[in-house]
Amino acid sequence: VTIKKVKERGGSAISALTSDDHERLNRKSMIEKRLIHALDRHNLHLMYQPQVNLSTGIVERVEALVRWEDSEVGIVTPEELIPIAEENGMIHEIGMFVLETVCAQIKDWNSRGIHMNVSINSSIREFRDKDMAKSLLEQIQLNSCDPSALTIEITEKFALEAEAERSIIKQMKQLNQAGISFALDDFGTGYASFRYMLMLPISSLKIDRAIIQSITKQEKMQKMIKGMIQFGKSLDFQVVAEGVETNEQLELLRAMNCDMIQGFITGHPMEAKELEKWLN
Ligand code: C2E
Ligand code: MG
Ligand code: MG
Ligand code: MG
């Protein structure tokens, strides 16, 4: 894209790239190369962050978040990794790695009397692959995991064409019938959230961290968040607030009858073992 733009401006493609551009392209191609290596060797890993019911204090679910530190490219945050993987298609391999790891973790926890619902992240766009639901269900069965222990958090940042939409709805309904729950992630920031929340088999809404963190700033924001919570609940969604960091935020959300919270105030993303200790 960079080269094309430069050419459109009439420049010579190579010389017009700044050293910043080169650095960015270099890092990106290094990440792509190392990612293949890391996926082969299962060098990615997962951290789990609790989602806590505000009225009971019970940890109803944990969210699995991918982590990757490579010997050559260093720490690659999900914010850097996921867009690259979405672009080059490796997001499917990451998704399968996450699912496999989570299934094994659930089985391990179950065998020791810990019964926990685990959510994994995926982009609605991944469901463009018309075999997505089928391969997810195969993988779940292969790992003898109970589908009702799984939630899929979906986000969508772009508009989808009608045809893609139909395939996505069909596949999500199929997964939902098999017992998997869905949550709409980053609610309030994505594309056409209102449209998707009624069309798709979604049971929870996760209000985006940026919105939650502005809760103490203006009265208008407070009213809006209160309205979002009431709105979600009146449509029978479970409402989860993301990125809760302070007691003040927590108490406001409690007063607004928010169902669940997830954030540093209750627990950072943790290694599985660390989470077990934390739960005790
Ligand atoms: P998300 O799904 O909205 O996940 C919540 C993010 O907020 C996580 O960042 C989490 O560490 C962070 N967070 C939680 N509580 C707090 C808080 O109180 N304060 C602050 N400042 N941050 C908080 P993380 O792990 O860096 O992930 C970023 C995003 O990358 C995720 O946002 C998700 O969209 C994506 N992601 C992460 N893991 C995966 C994955 O395995 N697959 C896919 N497709 N996407 C993933
Ligand atoms: Mg999420
Ligand atoms: Mg989110
Ligand atoms: Mg997010």
PDB file of C-alpha atoms in Angstrom, residues 48 97-112 139-140 143-145 150:
ATOM      1  CA  TYR A  48      -6.728 -15.471  32.100  1.00  0.00           C
ATOM      2  CA  PHE A  97      -4.100 -22.584  19.200  1.00  0.00           C
ATOM      3  CA  VAL A  98      -6.209 -20.567  21.657  1.00  0.00           C
ATOM      4  CA  LEU A  99      -9.126 -22.980  21.418  1.00  0.00           C
ATOM      5  CA  GLU A 100      -6.931 -26.045  21.890  1.00  0.00           C
ATOM      6  CA  THR A 101      -5.143 -24.527  24.870  1.00  0.00           C
ATOM      7  CA  VAL A 102      -8.394 -23.387  26.474  1.00  0.00           C
ATOM      8  CA  CYS A 103     -10.016 -26.816  25.991  1.00  0.00           C
ATOM      9  CA  ALA A 104      -7.033 -28.501  27.650  1.00  0.00           C
ATOM     10  CA  GLN A 105      -7.151 -25.963  30.485  1.00  0.00           C
ATOM     11  CA  ILE A 106     -10.867 -26.488  31.060  1.00  0.00           C
ATOM     12  CA  LYS A 107     -10.331 -30.248  31.159  1.00  0.00           C
ATOM     13  CA  ASP A 108      -7.472 -29.893  33.601  1.00  0.00           C
ATOM     14  CA  TRP A 109      -9.516 -27.568  35.834  1.00  0.00           C
ATOM     15  CA  ASN A 110     -12.567 -29.851  35.664  1.00  0.00           C
ATOM     16  CA  SER A 111     -10.468 -32.826  36.768  1.00  0.00           C
ATOM     17  CA  ARG A 112      -9.541 -30.841  39.878  1.00  0.00           C
ATOM     18  CA  GLN A 139     -11.620 -29.147  17.567  1.00  0.00           C
ATOM     19  CA  ILE A 140     -13.860 -28.991  20.650  1.00  0.00           C
ATOM     20  CA  ASN A 143     -10.399 -32.235  22.867  1.00  0.00           C
ATOM     21  CA  SER A 144     -13.531 -33.653  24.555  1.00  0.00           C
ATOM     22  CA  CYS A 145     -14.391 -30.203  25.860  1.00  0.00           C
ATOM     23  CA  LEU A 150     -17.007 -21.726  26.252  1.00  0.00           C
TER      24      LEU A 150
END
